[in-house]
CSV table of C-alpha atoms in Angstrom, one decimal:
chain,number,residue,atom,x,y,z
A,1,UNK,CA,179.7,172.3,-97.3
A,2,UNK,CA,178.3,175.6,-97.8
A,3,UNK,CA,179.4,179.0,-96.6
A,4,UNK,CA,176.0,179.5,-94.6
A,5,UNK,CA,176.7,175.8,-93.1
A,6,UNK,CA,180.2,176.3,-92.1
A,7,UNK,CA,178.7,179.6,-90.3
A,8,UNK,CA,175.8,177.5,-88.3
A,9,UNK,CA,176.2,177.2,-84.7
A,10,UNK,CA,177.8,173.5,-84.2
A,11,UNK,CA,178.3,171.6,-80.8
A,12,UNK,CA,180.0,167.9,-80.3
A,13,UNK,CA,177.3,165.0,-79.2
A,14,UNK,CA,177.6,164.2,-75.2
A,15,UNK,CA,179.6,160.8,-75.9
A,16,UNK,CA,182.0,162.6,-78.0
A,17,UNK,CA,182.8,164.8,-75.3
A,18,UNK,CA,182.6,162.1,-72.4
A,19,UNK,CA,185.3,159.9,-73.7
A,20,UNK,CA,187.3,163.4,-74.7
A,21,UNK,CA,187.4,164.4,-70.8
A,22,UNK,CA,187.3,161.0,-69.4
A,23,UNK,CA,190.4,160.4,-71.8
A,24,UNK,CA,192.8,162.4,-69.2
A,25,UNK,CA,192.6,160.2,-67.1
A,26,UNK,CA,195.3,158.2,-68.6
A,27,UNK,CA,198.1,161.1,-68.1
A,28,UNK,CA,197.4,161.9,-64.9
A,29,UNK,CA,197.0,159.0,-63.2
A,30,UNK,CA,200.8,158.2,-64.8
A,31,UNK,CA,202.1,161.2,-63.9
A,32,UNK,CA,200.6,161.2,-60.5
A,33,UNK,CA,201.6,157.2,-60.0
A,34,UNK,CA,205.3,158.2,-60.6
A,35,UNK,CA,205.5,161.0,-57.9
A,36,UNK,CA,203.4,159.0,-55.4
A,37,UNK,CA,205.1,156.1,-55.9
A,38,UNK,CA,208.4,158.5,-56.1
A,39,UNK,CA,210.0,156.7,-52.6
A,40,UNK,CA,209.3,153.3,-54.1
A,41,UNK,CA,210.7,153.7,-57.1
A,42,UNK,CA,213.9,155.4,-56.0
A,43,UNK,CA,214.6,152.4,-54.1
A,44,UNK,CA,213.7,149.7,-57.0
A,45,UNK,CA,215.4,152.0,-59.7
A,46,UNK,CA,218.2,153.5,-58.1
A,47,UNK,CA,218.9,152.2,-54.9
A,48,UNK,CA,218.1,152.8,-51.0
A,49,UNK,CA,221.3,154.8,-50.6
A,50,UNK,CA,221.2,158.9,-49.6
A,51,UNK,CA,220.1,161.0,-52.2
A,52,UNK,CA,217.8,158.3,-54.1
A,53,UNK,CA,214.5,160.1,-53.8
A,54,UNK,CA,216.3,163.2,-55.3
A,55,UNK,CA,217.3,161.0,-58.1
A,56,UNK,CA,214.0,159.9,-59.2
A,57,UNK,CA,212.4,163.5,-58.7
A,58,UNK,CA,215.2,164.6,-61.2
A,59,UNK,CA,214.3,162.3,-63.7
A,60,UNK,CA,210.8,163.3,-63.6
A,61,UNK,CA,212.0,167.1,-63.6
A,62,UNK,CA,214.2,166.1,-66.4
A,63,UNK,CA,211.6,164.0,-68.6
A,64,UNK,CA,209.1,167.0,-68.1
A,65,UNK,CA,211.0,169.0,-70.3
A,66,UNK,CA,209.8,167.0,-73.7
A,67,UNK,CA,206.6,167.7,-72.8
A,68,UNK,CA,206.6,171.0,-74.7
A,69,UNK,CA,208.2,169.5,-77.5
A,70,UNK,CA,205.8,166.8,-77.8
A,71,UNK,CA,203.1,169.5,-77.5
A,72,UNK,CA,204.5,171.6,-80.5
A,73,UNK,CA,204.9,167.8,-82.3
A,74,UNK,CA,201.0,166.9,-81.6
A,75,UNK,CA,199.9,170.4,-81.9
A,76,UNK,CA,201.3,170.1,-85.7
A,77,UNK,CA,199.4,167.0,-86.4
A,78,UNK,CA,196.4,168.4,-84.6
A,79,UNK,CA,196.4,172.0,-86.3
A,80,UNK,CA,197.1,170.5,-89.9
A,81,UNK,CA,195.3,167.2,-89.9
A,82,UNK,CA,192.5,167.2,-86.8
A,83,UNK,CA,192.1,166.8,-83.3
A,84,UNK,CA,191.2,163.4,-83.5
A,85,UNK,CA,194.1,161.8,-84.9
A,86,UNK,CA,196.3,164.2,-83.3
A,87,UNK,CA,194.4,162.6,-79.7
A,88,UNK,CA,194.6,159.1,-81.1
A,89,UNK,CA,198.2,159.2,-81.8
A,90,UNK,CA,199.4,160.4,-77.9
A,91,UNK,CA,197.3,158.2,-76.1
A,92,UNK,CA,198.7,155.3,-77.8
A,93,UNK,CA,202.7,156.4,-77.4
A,94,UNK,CA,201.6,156.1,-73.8
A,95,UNK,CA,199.6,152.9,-73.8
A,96,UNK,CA,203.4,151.7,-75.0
A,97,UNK,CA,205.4,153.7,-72.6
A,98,UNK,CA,203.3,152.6,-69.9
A,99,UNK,CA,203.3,148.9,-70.6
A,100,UNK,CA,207.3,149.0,-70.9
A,101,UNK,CA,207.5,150.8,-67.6
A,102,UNK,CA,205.8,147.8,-66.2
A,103,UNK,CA,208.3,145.3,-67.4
A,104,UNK,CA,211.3,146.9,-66.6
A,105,UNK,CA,214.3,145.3,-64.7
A,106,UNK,CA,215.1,147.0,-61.2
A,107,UNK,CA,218.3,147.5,-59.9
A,108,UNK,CA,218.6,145.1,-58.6
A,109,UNK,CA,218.6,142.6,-61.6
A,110,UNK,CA,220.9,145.0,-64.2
A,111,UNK,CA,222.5,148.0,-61.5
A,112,UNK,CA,222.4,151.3,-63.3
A,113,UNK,CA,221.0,150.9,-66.4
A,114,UNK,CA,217.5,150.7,-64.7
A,115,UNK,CA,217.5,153.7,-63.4
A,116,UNK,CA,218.5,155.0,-67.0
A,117,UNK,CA,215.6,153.2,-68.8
A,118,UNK,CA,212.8,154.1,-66.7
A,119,UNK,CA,213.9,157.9,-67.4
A,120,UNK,CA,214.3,157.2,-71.0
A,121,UNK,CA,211.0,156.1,-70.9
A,122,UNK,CA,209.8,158.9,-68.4
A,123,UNK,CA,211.0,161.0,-71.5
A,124,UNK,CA,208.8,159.1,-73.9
A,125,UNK,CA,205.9,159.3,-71.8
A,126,UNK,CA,206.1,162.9,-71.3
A,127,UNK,CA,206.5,163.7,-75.0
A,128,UNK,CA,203.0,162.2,-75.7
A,129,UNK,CA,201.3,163.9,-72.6
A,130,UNK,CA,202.5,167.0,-74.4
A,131,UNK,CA,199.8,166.3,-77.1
A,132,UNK,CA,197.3,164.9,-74.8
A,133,UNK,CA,196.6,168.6,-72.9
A,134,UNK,CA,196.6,171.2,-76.3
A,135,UNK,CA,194.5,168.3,-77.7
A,136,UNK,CA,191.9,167.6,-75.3
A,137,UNK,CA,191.3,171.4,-73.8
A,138,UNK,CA,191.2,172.3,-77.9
A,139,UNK,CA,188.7,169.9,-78.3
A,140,UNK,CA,186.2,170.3,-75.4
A,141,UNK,CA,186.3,174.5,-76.3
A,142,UNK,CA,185.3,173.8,-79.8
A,143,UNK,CA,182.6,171.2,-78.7
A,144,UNK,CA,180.7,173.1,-75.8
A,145,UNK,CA,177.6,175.5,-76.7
A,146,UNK,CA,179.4,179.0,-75.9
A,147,UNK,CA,177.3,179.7,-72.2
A,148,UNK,CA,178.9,176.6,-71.1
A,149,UNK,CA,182.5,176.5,-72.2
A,150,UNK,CA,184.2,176.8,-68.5
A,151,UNK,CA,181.9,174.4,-67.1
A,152,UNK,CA,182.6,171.4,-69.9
A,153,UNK,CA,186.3,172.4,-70.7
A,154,UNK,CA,186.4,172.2,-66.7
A,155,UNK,CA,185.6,168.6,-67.0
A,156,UNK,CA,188.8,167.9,-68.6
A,157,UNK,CA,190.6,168.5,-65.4
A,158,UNK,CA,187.9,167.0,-63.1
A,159,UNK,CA,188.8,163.6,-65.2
A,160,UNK,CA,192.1,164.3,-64.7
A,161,UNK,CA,191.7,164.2,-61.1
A,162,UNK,CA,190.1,161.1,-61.3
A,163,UNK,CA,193.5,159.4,-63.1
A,164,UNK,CA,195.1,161.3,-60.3
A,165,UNK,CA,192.5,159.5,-57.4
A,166,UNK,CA,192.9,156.3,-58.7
A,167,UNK,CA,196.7,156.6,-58.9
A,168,UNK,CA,196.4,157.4,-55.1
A,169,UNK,CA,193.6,154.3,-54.7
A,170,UNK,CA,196.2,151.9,-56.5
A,171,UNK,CA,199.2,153.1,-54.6
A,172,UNK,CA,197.9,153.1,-51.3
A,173,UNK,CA,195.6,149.9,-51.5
A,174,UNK,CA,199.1,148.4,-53.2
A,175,UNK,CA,201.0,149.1,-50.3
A,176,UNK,CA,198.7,148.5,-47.7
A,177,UNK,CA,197.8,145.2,-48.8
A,178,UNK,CA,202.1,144.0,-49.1
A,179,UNK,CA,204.4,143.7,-47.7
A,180,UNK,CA,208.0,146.2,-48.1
A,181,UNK,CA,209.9,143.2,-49.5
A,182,UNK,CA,206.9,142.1,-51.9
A,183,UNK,CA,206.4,145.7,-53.0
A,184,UNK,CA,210.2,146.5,-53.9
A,185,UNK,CA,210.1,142.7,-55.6
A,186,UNK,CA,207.3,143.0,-57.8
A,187,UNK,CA,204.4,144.6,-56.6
A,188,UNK,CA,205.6,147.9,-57.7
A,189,UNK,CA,204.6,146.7,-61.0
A,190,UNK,CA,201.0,146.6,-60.4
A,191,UNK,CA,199.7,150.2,-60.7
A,192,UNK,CA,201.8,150.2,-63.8
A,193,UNK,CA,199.7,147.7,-65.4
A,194,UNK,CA,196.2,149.1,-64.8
A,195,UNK,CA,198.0,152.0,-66.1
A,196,UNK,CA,198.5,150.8,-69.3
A,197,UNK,CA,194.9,149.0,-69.7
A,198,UNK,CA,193.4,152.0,-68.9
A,199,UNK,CA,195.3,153.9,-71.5
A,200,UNK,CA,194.4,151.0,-74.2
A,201,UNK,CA,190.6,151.4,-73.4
A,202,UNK,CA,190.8,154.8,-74.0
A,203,UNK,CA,192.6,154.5,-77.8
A,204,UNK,CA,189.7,152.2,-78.2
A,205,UNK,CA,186.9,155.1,-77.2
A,206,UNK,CA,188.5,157.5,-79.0
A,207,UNK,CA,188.1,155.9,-82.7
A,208,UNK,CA,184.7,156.6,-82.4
A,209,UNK,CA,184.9,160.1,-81.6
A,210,UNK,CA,183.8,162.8,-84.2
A,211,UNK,CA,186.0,165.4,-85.1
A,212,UNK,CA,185.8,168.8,-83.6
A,213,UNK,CA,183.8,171.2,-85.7
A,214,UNK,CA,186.0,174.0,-85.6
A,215,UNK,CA,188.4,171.9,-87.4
A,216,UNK,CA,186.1,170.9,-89.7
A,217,UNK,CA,185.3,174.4,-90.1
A,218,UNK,CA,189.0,175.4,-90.9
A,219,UNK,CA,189.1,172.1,-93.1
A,220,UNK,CA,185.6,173.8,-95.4
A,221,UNK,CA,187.3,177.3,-95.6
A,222,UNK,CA,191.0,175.8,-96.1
A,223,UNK,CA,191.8,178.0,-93.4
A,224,UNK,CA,193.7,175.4,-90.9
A,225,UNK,CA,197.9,176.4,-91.1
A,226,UNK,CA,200.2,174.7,-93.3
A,227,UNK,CA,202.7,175.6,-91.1
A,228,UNK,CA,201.0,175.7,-87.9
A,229,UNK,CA,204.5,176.9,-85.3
A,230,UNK,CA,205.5,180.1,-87.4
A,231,UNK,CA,201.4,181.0,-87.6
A,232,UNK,CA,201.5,181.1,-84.4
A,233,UNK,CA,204.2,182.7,-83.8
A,234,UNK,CA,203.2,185.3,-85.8
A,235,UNK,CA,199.4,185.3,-84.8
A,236,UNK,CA,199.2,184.1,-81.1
A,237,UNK,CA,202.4,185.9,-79.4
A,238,UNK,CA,200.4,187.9,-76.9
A,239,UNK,CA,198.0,184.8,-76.2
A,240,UNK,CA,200.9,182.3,-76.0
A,241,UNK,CA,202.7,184.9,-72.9
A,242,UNK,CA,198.7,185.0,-70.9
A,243,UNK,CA,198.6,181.5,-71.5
A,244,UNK,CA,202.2,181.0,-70.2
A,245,UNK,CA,201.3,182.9,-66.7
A,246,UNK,CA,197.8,181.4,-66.3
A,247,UNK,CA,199.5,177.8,-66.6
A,248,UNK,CA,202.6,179.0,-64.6
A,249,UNK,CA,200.4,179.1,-61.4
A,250,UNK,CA,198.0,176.4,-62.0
A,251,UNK,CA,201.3,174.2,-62.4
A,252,UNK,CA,203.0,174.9,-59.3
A,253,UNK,CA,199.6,174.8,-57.4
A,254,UNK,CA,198.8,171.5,-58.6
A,255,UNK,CA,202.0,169.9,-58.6
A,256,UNK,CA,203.6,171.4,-55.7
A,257,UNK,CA,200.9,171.8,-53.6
A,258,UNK,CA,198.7,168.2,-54.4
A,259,UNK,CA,201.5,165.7,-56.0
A,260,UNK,CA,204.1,166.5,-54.1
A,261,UNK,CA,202.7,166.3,-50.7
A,262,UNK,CA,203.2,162.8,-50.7
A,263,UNK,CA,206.6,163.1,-50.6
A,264,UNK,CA,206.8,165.8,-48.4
A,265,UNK,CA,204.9,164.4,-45.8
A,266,UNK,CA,207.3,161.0,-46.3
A,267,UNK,CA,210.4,162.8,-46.3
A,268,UNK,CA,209.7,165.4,-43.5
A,269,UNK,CA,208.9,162.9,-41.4
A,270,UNK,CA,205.4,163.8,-40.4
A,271,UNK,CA,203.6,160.4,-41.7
A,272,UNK,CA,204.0,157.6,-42.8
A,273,UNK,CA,204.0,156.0,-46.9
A,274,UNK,CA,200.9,154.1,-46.7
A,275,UNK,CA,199.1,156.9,-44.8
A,276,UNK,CA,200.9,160.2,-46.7
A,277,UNK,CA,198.8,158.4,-50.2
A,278,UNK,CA,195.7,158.3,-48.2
A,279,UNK,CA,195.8,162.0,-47.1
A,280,UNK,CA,196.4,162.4,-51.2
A,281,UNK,CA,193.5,160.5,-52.0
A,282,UNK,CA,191.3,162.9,-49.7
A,283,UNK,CA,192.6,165.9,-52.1
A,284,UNK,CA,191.8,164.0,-54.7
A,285,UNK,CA,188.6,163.5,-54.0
A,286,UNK,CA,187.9,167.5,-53.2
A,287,UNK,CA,189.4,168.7,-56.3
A,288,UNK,CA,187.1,166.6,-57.9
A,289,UNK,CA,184.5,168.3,-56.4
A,290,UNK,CA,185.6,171.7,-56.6
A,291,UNK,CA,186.5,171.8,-60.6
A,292,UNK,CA,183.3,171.9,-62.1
A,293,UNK,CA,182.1,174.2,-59.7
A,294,UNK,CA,185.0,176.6,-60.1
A,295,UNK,CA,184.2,176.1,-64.0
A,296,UNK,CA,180.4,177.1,-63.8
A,297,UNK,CA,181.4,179.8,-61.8
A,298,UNK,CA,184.0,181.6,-64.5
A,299,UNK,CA,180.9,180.8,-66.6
A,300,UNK,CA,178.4,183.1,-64.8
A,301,UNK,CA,180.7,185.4,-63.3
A,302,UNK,CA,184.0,185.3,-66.0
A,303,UNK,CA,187.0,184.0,-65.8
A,304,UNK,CA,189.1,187.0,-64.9
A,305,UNK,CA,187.6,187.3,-61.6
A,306,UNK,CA,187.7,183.9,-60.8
A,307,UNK,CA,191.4,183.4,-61.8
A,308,UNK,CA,191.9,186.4,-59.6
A,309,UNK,CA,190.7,185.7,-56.5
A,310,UNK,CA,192.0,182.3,-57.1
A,311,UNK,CA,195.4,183.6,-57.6
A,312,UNK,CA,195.1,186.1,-54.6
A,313,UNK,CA,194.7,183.2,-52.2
A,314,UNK,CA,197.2,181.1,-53.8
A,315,UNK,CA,199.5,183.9,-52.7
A,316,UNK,CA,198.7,184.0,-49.2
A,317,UNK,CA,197.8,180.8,-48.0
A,318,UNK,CA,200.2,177.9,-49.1
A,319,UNK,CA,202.9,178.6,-46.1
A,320,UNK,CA,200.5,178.1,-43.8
A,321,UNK,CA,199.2,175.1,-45.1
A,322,UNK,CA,202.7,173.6,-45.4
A,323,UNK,CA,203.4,174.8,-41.8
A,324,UNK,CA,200.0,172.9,-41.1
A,325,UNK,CA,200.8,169.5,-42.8
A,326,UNK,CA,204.3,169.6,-41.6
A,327,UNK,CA,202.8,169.9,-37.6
A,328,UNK,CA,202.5,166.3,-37.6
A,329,UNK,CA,199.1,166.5,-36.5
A,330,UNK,CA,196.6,164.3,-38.4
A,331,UNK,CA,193.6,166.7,-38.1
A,332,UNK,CA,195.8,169.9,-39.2
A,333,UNK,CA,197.5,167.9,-42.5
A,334,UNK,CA,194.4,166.7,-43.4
A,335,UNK,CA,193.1,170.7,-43.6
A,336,UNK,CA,196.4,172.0,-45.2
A,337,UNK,CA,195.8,169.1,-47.9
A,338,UNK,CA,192.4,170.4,-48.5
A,339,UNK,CA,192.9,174.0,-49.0
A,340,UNK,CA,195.6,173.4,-51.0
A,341,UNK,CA,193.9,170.8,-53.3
A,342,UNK,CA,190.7,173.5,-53.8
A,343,UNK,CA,193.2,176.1,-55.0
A,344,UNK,CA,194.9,173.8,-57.3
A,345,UNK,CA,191.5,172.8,-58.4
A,346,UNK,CA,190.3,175.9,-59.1
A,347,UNK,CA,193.1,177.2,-60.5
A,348,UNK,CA,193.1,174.0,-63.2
A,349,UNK,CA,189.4,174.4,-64.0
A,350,UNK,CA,189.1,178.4,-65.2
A,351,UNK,CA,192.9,177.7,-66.2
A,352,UNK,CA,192.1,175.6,-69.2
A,353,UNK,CA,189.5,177.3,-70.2
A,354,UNK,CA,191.1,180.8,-69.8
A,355,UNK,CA,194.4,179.4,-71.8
A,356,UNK,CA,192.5,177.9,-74.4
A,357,UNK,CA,190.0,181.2,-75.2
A,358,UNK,CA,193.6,182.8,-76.0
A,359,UNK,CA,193.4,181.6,-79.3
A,360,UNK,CA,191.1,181.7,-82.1
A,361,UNK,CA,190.9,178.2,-84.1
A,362,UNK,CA,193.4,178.6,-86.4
A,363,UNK,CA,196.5,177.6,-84.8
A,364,UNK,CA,195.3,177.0,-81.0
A,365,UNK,CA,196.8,173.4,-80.4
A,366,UNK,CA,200.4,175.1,-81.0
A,367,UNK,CA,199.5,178.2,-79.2
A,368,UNK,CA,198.7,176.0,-76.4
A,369,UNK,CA,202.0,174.2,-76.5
A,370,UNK,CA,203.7,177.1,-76.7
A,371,UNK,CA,202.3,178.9,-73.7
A,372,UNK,CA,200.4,176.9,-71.2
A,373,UNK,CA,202.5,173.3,-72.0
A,374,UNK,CA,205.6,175.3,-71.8
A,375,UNK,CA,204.9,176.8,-68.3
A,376,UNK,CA,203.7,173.1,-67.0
A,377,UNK,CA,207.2,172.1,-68.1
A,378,UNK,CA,208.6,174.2,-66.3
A,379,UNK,CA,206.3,175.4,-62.8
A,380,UNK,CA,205.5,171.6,-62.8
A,381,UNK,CA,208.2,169.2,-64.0
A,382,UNK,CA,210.9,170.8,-62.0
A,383,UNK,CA,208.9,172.5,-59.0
A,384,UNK,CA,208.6,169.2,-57.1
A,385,UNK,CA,212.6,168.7,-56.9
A,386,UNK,CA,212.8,172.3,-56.3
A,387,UNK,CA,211.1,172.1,-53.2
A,388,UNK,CA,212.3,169.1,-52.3
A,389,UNK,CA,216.0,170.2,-52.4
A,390,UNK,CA,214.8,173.5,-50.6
A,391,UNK,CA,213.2,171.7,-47.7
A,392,UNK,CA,216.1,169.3,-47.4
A,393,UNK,CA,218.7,171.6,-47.6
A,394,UNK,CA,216.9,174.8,-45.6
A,395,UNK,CA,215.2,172.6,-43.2
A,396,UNK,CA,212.2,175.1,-43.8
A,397,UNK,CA,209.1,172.8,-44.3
A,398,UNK,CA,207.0,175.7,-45.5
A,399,UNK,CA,209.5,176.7,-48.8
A,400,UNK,CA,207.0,174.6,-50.9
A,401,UNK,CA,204.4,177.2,-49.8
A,402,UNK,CA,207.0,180.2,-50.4
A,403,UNK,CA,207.5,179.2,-53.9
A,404,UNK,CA,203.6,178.8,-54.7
A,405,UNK,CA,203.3,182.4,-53.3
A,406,UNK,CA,206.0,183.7,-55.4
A,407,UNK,CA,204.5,182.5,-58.9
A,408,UNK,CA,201.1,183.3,-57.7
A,409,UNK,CA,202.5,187.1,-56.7
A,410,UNK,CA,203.9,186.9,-60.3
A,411,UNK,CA,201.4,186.1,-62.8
A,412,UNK,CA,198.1,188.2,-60.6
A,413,UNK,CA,199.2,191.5,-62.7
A,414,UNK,CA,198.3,189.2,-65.8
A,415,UNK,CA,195.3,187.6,-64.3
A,416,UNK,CA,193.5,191.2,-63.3
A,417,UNK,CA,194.0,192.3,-66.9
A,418,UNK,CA,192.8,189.6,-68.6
A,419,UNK,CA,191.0,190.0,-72.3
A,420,UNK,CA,188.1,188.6,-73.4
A,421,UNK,CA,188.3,185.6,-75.1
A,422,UNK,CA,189.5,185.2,-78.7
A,423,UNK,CA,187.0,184.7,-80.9
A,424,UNK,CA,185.4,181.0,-81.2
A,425,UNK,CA,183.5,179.8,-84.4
A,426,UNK,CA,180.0,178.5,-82.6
């Protein structure tokens, strides 16, 4: 390949990057099962006795934390070798994880030691979701014509929602349609299945992806790291801390203020299982709607002032639409899920972009694990037992909102100063 090649402008065909955003659908709709399904499984796993739901929201918290590790680990493989093998490689550590999950023995059968393999596996799973985000949003950035890099990269999460809407279809239509006795038997199983032949179409898809070109690029020059961790360390540090507050808030947003609402609305009191997943399903649907839009917008306007007034509202109006939902009025839940389902949205959509543009090429997968992956370990493993224990133990239903607010306060000062992007071979 010659100089004046590598140099040409280079974009991804459309399937390439179809089956690259449609591909998240996998993690999310696992991750979004597990917390829906959260009351469920606390009594299958670990019991129906007090404290059970905070058990299996632990876990989650817990298994969260390899997600970073697993980021850095796939980031490697992406950075040094490709995207493509690097994407290849997660999604099928979760087609595995997934299909285990669905055979596992309850409590029932073995006591304990269920409740300690389905985190064991929880850990698993979250270790290859770590490479499935730096990989994807990488991917989508170095494939999109420049004009149209928020709207595209957007897409990623918009797919994601879809995991997350079919998560809530599965759950609800799976509890609607049996009975408590069947469900805690064996129909818990179920979603757990479709999990894991959705995640083995998707290894399929992805074999006959292309790579991305700015790899290829790196690959031409011999520019991609040998050792891509201390490169960035030593290249990305100021893009690795944006990236870190920019994901902060479009963690706790997404996964306080969307997955955990489930639960909230369970445990509070204010509705019902079946119903609480239906009410999810609804801000499913709108965050769907609202990501591209909030993506084509950070494309025409920027994303600094799109993240900003994002973050502005995401400081001001989460109590009230925790005070709403927890009114026990149908009409009043259904608009507090809303709102907060468009800021997490939003928030998602210009996120990955913004996180992504941190970076140049060389090194971005493991600038990306370092920064965003590491602040959705923390702001979104362990945000949803956080406000759980707070409501419980405060008896303040709006202390979800609170702690959205606080983050959001937090990372605005890094939001309104936001640099242009790094630079992106085209």
């Amino acid at each position: 390949m010659t100089a004046a090649s590598v140099a040409e402008p280079r974009t991804l065909s459309r399937g390439s990057m179809a089956i690259a955003a449609f591909s998240t659908v996998v993690e999310w709709y696992d991750f979004t099962l597990y917390l829906y399904f959260a009351t469920v499984l606390s009594r299958v796993f670990v019991g129906s006795g007090e404290g059970s739901l905070a058990a299996i929201l632990a876990g989650f918290a817990l298994a969260y934390l390899l997600r970073p590790l697993g980021a850095v680990a796939f980031g490697h493989i992406g950075d040094r070798f490709g995207r493509r093998r690097a994407m290849l490689l997660s999604v099928a550590v979760m087609t595995a994880a997934m299909l285990a999950t669905a055979v596992l023995p309850t409590h029932a059968q073995i006591g304990p030691a269920a409740a300690w393999m389905l985190l064991a596996l929880r850990c698993v799973m979250s270790f290859s979701v770590g490479g499935e985000y730096v990989g994807v949003v990488a991917y989508l950035l170095e494939g999109a014509p420049a004009q149209r890099r928020g709207l595209i990269t957007s897409s990623a999460s918009a797919a994601s929602e879809v995991g997350a809407l079919l998560a809530a279809g599965v759950s609800a239509l799976t509890v609607h349609w049996l009975s408590p006795s069947d469900l805690d038997a064996w129909g818990w199983r179920i979603p757990f299945f479709v999990g894991a032949a959705l995640a083995g179409s998707v290894w399929i898809a992805r074999s006959t992806m292309r790579e991305s070109p700015d790899f290829e690029r790196q690959r031409a020059l011999g520019s991609a790291p040998a050792q891509p961790l201390r490169y960035a360390l030593a290249h990305h540090r100021a893009g690795i801390l944006r990236g870190f507050a920019i994901s902060a808030l479009g963690s706790i947003t997404y996964y306080v203020g969307i997955t955990y609402v489930p639960s909230f609305l369970t445990s509070t009191g204010a509705f019902a299982e079946g119903l609480s997943l239906w009410l999810s399903t609804v801000a499913a649907v709108v965050v769907i709607l609202v990501t591209p839009l909030a993506g084509a917008l950070s494309d025409r306007w920027g994303r600094r002032p799109v993240l900003t007034a994002l973050g502005v509202g995401s400081a001001v109006l989460p109590i009230a639409m925790f005070a709403l939902m927890a009114s026990g009025s149908g009409a009043q839940a259904l608009l507090g899920a809303v709102v907060l389902a468009g800021l997490a949205g939003g928030v998602s959509a210009v996120g990955a972009v913004a996180t992504a543009e941190q970076f140049p090429g060389e090194g971005r997968l493991t600038g990306l694990a370092l920064g965003a992956t590491t602040a959705t370990a923390v702001f979104g493993g362990l945000t949803p037992y956080l406000a759980h224990v707070l409501t419980e133990r405060t008896g303040w239903a709006m202390a979800p909102g609170a702690m959205i607010g606080v983050v959001a306060l937090a990372a605005l000062p890094v939001l309104m100063t936001l640099k242009a992007p790094a630079t992106i071979s085209d």
